[in-house]
Coordinates of C-alpha atoms in Angstrom, one line a residue:
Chain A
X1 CA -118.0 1.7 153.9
X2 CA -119.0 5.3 155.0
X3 CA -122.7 5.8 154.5
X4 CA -122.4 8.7 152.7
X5 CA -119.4 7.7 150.3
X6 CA -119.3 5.2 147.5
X7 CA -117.7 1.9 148.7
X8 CA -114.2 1.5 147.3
X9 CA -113.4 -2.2 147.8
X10 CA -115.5 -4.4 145.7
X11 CA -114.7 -7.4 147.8
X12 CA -116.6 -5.4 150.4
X13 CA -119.2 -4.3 148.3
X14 CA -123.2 -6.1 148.2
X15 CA -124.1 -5.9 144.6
X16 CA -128.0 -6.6 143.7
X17 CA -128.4 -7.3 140.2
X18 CA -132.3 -6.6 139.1
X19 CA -133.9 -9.2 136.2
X20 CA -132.3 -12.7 136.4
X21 CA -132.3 -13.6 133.1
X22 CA -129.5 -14.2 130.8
X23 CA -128.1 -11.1 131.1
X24 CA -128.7 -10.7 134.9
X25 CA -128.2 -14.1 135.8
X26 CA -124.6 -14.4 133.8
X27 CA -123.6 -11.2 135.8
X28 CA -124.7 -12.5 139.1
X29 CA -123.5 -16.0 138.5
X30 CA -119.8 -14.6 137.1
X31 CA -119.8 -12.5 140.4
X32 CA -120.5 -15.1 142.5
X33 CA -118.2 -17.5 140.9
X34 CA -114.9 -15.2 140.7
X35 CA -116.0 -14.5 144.0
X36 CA -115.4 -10.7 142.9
X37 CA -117.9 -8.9 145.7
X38 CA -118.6 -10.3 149.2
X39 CA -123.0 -10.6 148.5
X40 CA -124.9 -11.0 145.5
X41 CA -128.5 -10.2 145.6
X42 CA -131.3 -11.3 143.0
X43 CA -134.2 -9.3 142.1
X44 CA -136.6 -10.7 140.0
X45 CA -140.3 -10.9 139.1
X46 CA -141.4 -14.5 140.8
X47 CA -140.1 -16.0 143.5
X48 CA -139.1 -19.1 141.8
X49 CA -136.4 -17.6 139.7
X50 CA -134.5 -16.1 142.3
X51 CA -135.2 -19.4 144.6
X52 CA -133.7 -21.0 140.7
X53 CA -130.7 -18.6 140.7
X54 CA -130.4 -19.4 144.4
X55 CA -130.0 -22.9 143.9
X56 CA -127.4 -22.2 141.4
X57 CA -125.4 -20.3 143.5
X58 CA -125.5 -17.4 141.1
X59 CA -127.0 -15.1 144.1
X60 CA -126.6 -15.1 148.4
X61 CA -130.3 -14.4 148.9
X62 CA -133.3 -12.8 146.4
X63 CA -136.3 -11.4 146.8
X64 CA -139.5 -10.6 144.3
X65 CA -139.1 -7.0 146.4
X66 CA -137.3 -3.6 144.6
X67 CA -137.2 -1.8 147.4
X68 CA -136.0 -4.6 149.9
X69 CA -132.8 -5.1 146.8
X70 CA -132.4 -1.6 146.8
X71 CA -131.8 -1.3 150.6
X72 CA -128.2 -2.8 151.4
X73 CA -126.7 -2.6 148.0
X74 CA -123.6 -1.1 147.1
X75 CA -124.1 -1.6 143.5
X76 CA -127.4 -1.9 141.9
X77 CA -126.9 -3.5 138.3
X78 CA -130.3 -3.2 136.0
X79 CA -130.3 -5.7 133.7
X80 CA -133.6 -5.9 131.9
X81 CA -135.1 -4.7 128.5
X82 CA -134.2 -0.9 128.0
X83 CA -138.2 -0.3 128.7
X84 CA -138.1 -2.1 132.3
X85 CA -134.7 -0.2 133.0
X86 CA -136.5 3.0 132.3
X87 CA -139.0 2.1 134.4
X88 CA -137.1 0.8 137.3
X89 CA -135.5 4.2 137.7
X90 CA -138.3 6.2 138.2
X91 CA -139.1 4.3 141.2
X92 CA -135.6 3.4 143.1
X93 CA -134.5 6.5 144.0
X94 CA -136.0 7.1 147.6
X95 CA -134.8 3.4 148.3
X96 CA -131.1 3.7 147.3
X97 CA -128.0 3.8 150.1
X98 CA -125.9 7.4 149.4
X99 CA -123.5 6.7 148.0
X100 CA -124.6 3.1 146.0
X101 CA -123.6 2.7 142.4
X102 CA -126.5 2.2 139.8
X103 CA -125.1 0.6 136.9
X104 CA -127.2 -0.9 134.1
X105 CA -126.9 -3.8 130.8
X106 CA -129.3 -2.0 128.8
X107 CA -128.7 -2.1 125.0
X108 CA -129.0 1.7 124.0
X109 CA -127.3 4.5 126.5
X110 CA -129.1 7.8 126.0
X111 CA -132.5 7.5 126.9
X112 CA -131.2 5.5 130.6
X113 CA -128.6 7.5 131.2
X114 CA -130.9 11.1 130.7
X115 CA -133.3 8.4 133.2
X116 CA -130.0 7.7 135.7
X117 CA -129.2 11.7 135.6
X118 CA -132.9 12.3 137.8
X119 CA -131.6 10.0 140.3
X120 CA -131.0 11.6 143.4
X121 CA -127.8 13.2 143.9
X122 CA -126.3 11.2 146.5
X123 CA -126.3 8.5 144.0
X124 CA -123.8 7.5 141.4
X125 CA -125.5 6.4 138.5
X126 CA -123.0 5.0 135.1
X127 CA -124.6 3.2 132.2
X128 CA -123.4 0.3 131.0
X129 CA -123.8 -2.3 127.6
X130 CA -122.1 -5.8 127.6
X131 CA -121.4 -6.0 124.0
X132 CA -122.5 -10.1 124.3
X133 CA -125.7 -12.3 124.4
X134 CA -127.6 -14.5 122.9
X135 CA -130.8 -15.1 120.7
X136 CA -132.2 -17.2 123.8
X137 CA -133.0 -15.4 126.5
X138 CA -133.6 -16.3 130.9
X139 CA -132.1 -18.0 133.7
X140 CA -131.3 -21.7 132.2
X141 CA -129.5 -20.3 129.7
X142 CA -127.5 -18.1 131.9
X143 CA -123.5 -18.7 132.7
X144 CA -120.7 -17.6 134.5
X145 CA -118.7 -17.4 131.3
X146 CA -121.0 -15.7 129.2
X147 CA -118.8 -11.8 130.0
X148 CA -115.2 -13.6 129.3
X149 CA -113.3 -11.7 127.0
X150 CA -116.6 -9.8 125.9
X151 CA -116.5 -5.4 125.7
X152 CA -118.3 -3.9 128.6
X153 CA -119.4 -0.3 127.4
X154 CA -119.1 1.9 130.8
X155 CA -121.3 5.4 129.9
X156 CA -120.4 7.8 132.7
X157 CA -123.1 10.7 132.5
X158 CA -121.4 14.6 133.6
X159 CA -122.1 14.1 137.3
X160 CA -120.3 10.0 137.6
X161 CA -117.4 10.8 139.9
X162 CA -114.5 9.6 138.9
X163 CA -114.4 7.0 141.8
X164 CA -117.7 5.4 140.5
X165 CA -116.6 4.8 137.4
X166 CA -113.6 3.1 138.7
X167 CA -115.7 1.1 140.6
X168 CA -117.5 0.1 137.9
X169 CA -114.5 -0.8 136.2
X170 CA -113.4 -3.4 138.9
X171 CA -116.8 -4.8 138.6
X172 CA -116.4 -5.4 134.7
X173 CA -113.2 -7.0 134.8
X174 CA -113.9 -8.8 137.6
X175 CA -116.5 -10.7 135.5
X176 CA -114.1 -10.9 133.1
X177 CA -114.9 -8.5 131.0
X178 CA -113.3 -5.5 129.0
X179 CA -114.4 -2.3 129.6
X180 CA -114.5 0.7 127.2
X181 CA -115.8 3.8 128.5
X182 CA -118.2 5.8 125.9
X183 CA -120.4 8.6 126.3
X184 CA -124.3 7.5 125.7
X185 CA -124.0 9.7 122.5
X186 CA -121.4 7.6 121.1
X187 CA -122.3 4.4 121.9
X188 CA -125.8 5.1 120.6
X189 CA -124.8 5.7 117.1
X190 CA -122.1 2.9 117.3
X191 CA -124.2 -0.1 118.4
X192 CA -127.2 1.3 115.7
X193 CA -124.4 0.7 112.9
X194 CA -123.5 -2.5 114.4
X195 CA -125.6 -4.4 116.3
X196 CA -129.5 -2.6 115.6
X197 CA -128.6 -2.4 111.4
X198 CA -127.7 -6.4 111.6
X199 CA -130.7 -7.0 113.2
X200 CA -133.2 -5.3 110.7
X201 CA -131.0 -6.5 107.8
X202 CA -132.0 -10.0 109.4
X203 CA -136.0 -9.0 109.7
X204 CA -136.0 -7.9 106.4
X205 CA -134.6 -11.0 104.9
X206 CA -136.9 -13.6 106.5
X207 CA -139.4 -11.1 105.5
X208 CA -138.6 -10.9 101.7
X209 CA -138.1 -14.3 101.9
X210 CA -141.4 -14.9 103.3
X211 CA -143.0 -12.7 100.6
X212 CA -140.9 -14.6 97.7
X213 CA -141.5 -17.9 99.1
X214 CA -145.5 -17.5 98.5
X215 CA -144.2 -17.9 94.9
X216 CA -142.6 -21.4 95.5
X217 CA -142.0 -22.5 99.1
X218 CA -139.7 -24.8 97.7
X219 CA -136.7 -22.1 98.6
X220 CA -137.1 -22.9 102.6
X221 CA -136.5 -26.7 101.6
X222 CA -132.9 -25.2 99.7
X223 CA -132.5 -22.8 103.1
X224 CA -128.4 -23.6 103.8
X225 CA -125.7 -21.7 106.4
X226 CA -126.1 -18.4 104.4
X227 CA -129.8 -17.9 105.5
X228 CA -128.9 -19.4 108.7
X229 CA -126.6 -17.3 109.9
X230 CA -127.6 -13.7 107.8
X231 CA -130.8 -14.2 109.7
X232 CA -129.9 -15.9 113.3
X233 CA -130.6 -12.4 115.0
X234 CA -134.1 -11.9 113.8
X235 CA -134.4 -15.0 116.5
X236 CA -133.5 -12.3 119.2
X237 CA -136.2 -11.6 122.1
X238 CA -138.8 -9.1 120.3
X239 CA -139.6 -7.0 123.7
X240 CA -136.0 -6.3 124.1
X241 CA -135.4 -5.8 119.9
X242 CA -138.4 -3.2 119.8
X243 CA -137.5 -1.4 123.5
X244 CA -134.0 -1.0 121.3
X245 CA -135.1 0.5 118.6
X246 CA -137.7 3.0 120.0
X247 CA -134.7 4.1 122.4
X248 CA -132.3 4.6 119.5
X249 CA -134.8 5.3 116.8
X250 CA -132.7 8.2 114.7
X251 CA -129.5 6.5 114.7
X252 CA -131.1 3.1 113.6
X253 CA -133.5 4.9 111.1
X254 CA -130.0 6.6 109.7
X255 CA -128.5 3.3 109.9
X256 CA -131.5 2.0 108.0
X257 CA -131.5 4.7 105.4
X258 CA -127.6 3.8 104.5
X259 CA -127.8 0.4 104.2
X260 CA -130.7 0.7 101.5
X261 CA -128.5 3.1 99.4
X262 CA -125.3 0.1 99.7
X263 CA -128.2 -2.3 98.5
X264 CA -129.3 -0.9 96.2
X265 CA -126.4 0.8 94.7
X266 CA -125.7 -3.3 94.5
X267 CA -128.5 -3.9 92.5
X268 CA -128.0 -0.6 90.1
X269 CA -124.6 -2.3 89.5
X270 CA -126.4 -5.7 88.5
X271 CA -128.9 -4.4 86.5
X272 CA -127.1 -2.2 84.4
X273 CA -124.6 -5.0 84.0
X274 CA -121.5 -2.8 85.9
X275 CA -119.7 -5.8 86.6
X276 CA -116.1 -4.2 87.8
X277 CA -118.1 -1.7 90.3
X278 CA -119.9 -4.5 91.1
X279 CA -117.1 -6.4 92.1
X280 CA -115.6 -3.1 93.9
X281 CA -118.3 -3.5 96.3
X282 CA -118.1 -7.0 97.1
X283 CA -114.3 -6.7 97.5
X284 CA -114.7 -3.8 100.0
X285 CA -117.0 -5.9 102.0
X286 CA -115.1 -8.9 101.8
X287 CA -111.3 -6.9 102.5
X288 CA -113.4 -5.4 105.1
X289 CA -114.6 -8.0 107.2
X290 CA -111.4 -9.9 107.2
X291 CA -110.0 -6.7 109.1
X292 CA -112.7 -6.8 111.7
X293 CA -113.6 -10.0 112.3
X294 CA -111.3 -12.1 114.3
Chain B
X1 CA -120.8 -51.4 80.4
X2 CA -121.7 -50.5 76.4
X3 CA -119.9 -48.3 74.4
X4 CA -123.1 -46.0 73.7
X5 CA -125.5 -46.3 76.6
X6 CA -125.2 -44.5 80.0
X7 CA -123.4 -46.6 83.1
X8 CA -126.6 -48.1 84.8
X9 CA -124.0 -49.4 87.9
X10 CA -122.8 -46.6 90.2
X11 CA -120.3 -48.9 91.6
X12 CA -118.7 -49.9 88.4
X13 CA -118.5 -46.2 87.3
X14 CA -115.2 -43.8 86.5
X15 CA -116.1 -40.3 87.7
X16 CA -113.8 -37.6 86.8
X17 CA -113.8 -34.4 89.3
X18 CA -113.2 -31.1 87.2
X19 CA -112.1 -28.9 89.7
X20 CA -111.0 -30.1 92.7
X21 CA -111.2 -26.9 95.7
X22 CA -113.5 -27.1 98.1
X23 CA -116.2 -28.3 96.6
X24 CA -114.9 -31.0 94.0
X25 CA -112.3 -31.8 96.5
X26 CA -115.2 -32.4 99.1
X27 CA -116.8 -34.3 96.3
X28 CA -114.6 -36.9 95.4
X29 CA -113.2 -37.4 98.9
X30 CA -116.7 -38.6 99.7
X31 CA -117.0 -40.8 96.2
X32 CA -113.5 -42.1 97.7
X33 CA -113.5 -42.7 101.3
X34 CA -117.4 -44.2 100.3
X35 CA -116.2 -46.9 97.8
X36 CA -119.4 -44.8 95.8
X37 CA -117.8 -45.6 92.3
X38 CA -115.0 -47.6 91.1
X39 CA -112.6 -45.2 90.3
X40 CA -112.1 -41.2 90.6
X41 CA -109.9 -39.4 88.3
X42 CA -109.4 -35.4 89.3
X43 CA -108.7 -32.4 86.7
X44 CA -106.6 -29.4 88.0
X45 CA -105.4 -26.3 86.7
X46 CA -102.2 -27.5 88.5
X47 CA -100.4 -30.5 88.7
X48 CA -99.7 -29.7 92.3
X49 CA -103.3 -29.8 93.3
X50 CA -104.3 -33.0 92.1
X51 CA -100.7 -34.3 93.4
X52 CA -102.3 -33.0 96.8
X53 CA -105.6 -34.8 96.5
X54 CA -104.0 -37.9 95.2
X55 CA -102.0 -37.6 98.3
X56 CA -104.6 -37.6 100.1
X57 CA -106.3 -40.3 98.8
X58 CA -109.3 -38.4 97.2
X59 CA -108.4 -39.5 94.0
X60 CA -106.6 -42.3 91.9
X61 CA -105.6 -40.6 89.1
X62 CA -105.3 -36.5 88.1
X63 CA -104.4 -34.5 85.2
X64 CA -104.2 -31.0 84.3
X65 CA -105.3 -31.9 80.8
X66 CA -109.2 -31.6 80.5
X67 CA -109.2 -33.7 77.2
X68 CA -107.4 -36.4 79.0
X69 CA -109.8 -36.4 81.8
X70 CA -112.8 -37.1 80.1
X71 CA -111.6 -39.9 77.8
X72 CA -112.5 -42.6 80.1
X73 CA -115.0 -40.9 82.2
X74 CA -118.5 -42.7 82.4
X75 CA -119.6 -39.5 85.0
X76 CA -118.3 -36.0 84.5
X77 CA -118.6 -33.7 87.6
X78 CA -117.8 -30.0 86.5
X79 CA -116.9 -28.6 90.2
X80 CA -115.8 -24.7 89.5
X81 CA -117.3 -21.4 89.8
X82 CA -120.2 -20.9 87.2
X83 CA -118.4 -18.9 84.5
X84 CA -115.6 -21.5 84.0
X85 CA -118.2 -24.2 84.4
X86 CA -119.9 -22.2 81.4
X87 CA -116.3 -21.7 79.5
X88 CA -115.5 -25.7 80.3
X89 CA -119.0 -26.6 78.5
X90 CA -117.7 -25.0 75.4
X91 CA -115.0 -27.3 75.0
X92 CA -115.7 -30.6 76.4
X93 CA -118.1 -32.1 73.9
X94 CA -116.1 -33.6 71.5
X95 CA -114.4 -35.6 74.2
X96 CA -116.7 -36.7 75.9
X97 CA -117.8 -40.9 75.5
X98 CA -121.0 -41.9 74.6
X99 CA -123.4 -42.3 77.3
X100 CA -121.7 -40.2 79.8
X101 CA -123.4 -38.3 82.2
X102 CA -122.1 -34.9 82.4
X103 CA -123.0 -33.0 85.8
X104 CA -122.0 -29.9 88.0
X105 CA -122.1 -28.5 91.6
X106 CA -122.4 -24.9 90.3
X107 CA -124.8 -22.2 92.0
X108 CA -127.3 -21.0 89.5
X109 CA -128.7 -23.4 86.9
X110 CA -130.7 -21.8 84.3
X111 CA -127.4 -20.4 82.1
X112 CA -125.3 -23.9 82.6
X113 CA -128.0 -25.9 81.8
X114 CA -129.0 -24.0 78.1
X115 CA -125.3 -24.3 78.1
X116 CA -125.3 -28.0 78.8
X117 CA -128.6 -28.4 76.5
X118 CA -125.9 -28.0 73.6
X119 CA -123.9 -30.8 74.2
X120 CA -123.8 -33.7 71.7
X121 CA -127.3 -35.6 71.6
X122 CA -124.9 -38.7 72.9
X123 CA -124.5 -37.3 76.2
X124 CA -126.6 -36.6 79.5
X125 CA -126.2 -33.8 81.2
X126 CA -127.8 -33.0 84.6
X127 CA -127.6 -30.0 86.2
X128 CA -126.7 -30.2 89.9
X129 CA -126.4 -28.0 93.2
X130 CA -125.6 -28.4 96.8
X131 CA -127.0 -26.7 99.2
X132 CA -123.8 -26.1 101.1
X133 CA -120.6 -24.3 100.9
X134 CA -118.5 -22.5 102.8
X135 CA -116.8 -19.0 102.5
X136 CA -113.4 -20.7 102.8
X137 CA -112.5 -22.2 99.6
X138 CA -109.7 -24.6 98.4
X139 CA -108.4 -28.3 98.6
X140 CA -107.4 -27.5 102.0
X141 CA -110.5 -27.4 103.5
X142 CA -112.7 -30.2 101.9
X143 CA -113.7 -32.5 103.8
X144 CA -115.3 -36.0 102.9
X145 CA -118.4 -34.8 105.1
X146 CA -118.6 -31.7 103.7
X147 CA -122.4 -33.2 101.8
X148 CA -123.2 -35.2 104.7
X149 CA -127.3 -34.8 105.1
X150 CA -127.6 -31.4 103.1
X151 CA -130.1 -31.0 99.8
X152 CA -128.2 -31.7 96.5
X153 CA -130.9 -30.3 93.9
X154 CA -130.6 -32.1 90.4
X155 CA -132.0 -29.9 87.7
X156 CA -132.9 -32.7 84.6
X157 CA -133.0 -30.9 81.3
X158 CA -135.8 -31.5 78.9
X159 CA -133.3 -34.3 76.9
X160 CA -132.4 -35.5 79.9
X161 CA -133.4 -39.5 80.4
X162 CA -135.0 -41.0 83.2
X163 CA -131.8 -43.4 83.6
X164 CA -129.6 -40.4 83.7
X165 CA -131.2 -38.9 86.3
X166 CA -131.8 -42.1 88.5
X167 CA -127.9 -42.1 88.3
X168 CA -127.6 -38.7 89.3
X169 CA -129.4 -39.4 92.2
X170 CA -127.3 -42.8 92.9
X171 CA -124.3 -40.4 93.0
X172 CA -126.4 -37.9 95.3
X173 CA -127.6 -40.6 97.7
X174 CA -123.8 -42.1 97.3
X175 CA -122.1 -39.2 98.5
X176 CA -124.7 -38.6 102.1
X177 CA -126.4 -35.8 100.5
X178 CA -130.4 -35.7 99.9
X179 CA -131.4 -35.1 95.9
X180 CA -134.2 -32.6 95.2
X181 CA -135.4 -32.3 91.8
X182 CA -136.2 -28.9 90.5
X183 CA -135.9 -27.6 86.7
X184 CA -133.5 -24.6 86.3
X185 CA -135.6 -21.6 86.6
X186 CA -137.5 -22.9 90.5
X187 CA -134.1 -23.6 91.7
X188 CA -132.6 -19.9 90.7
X189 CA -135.5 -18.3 91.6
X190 CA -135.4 -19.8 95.0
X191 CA -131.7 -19.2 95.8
X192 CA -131.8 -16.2 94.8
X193 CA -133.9 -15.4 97.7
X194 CA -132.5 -17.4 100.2
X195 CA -128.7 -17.8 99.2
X196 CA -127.8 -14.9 97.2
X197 CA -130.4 -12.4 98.9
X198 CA -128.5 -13.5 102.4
X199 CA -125.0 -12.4 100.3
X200 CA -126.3 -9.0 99.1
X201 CA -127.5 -8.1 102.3
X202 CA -124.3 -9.2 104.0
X203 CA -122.3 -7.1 101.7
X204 CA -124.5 -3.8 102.3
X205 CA -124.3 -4.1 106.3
X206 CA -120.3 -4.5 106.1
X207 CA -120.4 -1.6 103.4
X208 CA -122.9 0.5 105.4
X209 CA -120.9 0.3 108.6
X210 CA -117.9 0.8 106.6
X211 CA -119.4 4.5 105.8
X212 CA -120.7 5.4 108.9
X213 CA -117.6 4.1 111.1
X214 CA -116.2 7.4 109.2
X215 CA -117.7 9.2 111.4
X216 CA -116.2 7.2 114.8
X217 CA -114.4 4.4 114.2
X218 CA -115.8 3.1 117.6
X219 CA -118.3 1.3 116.4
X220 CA -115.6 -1.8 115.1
X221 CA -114.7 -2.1 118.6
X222 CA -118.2 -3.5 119.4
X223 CA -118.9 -6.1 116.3
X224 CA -120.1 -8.8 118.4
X225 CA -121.7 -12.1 117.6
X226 CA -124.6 -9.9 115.6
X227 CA -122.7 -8.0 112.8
X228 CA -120.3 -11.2 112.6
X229 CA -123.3 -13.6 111.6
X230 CA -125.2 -11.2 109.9
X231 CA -122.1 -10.3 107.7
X232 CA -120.5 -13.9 107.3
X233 CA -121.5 -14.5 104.0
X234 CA -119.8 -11.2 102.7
X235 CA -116.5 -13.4 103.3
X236 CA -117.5 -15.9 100.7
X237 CA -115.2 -16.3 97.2
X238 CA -115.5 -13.0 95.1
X239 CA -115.2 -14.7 91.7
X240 CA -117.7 -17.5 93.2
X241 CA -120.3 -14.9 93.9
X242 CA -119.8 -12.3 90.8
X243 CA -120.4 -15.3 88.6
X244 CA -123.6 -16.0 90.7
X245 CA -125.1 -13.0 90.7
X246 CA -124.3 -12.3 86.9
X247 CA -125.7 -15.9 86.0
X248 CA -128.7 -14.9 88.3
X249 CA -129.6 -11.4 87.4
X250 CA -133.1 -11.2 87.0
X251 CA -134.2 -13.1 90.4
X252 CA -131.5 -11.5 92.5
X253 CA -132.8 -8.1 91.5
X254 CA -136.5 -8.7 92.5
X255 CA -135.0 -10.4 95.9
X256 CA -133.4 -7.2 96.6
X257 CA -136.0 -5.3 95.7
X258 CA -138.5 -7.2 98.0
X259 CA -136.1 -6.8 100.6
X260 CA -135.1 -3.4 99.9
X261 CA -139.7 -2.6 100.5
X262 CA -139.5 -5.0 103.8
X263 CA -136.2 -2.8 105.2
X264 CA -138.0 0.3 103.8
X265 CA -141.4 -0.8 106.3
X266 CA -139.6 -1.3 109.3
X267 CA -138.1 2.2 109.1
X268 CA -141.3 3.5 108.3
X269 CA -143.1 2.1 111.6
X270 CA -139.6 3.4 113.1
X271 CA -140.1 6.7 111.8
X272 CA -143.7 7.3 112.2
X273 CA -143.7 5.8 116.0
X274 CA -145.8 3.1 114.6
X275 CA -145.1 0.5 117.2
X276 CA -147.8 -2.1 117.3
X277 CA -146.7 -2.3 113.5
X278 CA -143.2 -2.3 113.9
X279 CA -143.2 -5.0 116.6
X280 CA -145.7 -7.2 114.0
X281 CA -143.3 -7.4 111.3
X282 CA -140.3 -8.1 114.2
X283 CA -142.4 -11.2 115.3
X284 CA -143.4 -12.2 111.7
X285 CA -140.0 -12.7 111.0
X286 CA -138.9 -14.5 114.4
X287 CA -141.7 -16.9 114.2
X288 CA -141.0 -17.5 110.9
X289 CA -136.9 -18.6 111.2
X290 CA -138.3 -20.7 114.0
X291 CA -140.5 -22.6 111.6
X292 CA -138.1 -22.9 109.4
X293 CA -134.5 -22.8 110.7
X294 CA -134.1 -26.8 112.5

């Protein structure tokens, strides 16, 4: 590659991926397997989990060092909670190649990519949101697989030329991924509706649970699938839940606002005995879901 | 066994199945494939349904007649949603022998068994309730399994005898399911919380995204594994679940309401910056499903 230009090959390109957890780790272990760039690097807190992700092949070298990562990468992919990501790009900047792509997995877009746009100009920064994971979280649950078939938001900011954010499209489908490209604005409001709303609809019912249960514990004991699954995401990683929702806070808190009116236009249907709007509603949810679910 | 007094032998035992989808067919698969009783006779609205589970060896014998069904019956199992369980209560007294045991598998207890509770003083009834389910329904997809290990509460009325519900729990324990015993009003107000709470709230996140994917449709395009959880439950049988909630008003309503004051405090602490709060009611809620989710 040219120093000053962005490298155009990803076969050629060294791509450091920053946090080795789930989200990290998957990323550098697809890359590594697919064999889609020519060097993955690892950066992560303690020596022993890059050594780990070493071990598994997932990364060519690591190091506990930002700056040392920073210094022959290509690509730079951030992949820790929204907070750390913030973080992380107020210090990089004087270590960055020209021309090296900073990507990121972070879960909301505006707050990083308003962060990515103070990068120094040389730079091309595009924010990114793998619309996957899991409720566990780190390296030993981490797998090359875990991108197949999944959306890959790509956010370009204004200044993402439009070379980077073809590079950054090679690197999502090289992992196996499918990449929509969004503008931070968009996604924002998007993932509150359908990703941030789920999750406080599953707080919120092991709460009330919690505060009916002090009635008669007995309901745990008659806990079944429905609880299961209506509240499996209120198992998610609580740093990375509250970074979320302080970076997205007025799309969630309108998120929020609608879902209380649906429940409790629900239960002005039940109490005033409105059976047929009643069953409107659960028809249109039903009907609904069967068209967007797969 | 006598002409007046209840069948003390499991084994020796003619069970009739009224209903036979999903979870009659499940039933008396398992009272089949188990050897549980000695025979099982099946009552469907359609002569090709209990064909099918003839067919399939679930049962030995059908009928679409109810009358017919119950003639020889020493167990009755009334397996359809709760307002035609109600509506088959009506009519199946005068039918029924002496010493049978009348049960069902039906979601909410209080309203079928005051309905049952009016049956003629010769007769047991027992009210009944897995704690499992699906949101596909049908004879298609039961399954002999389909109780294996889950909570099967039995809800004894007042009249109910001791032998009755020892064979009850014979039938429970016979079919791989674990019997709980809880009188009508504990078991609604506890699944009310945790099954039908779960539904309501499923319904209002597919309804609330359905409003605001007005405004960008987007959002569809990245349901991942979160909203499709969180929502499952709003797939389950829409006849099934308006019964439930009718039968179930008054505990449903204060389970909404609790959760609709737990969804209200998160977006509070949202709104007001109130982190430290927020991120004590998100860890409440995760440590809790730990406790209680195996």
């Amino acid at each position: 590659m040219s120093e000053a230009g962005i490298v155009r090959d990803l076969a050629n390109a060294t791509v450091t991926v920053v946090g080795l957890g789930l989200m990290g780790g998957s990323l550098a272990a697809a890359l590594s397997t697919r064999r889609v760039c020519r060097r993955v690097l690892g950066v992560a807190r303690r020596r022993v989990t890059w050594e780990m992700a070493r071990d598994l092949r997932f990364i060519d070298q690591g190091t506990i060092d930002l700056a040392q990562g920073m210094a022959e990468a290509d690509i730079v992919v951030l992949a820790m909670p929204v907070g750390e990501i913030l973080a992380a790009l107020g210090e990089i900047g004087p270590w960055l190649r020209p021309g090296c792509l900073v990507m990121d997995v972070g879960s909301t877009k505006r707050a990083i990519c308003a962060a990515m746009d103070a990068l120094p100009p040389a730079v091309q920064p595009l924010g990114g949101h793998p619309m996957c994971g899991k409720e566990t979280s780190g390296l030993s649950v981490a797998e090359p697989t875990l991108y197949q078939d999944r959306i890959f938001v790509l956010a370009p900011l204004p200044r993402t030329s439009p070379e980077a954010l073809d590079l950054g499209r090679s690197l999502v489908t090289g992992i196996g991924a499918r990449p929509v490209v969004l503008d931070a604005e968009r996604h924002d409001r998007a993932v509150a509706a359908i990703s941030h709303l789920p999750y406080l609809l599953a707080v919120s019912l092991v709460n009330a649970v919690g505060e009916l249960a002090h009635a008669d514990p007995v309901c745990w004991q008659l806990a079944a699938g429905g609880f299961r699954d209506t509240s499996r995401v209120a198992s998610s990683d609580l740093q990375m839940m509250r970074d979320i929702l302080a970076s997205n806070r007025e799309p969630v808190l309108q998120a929020a606002e609608q879902a209380q009116a649906q429940l409790g236009e629900l239960a002005r249907c039940l109490r005033e005995d409105d059976m047929p709007a009643l069953l409107a509603l659960l028809r249109a949810a039903h009907d609904r879901r069967a068209e967007v679910v797969r």
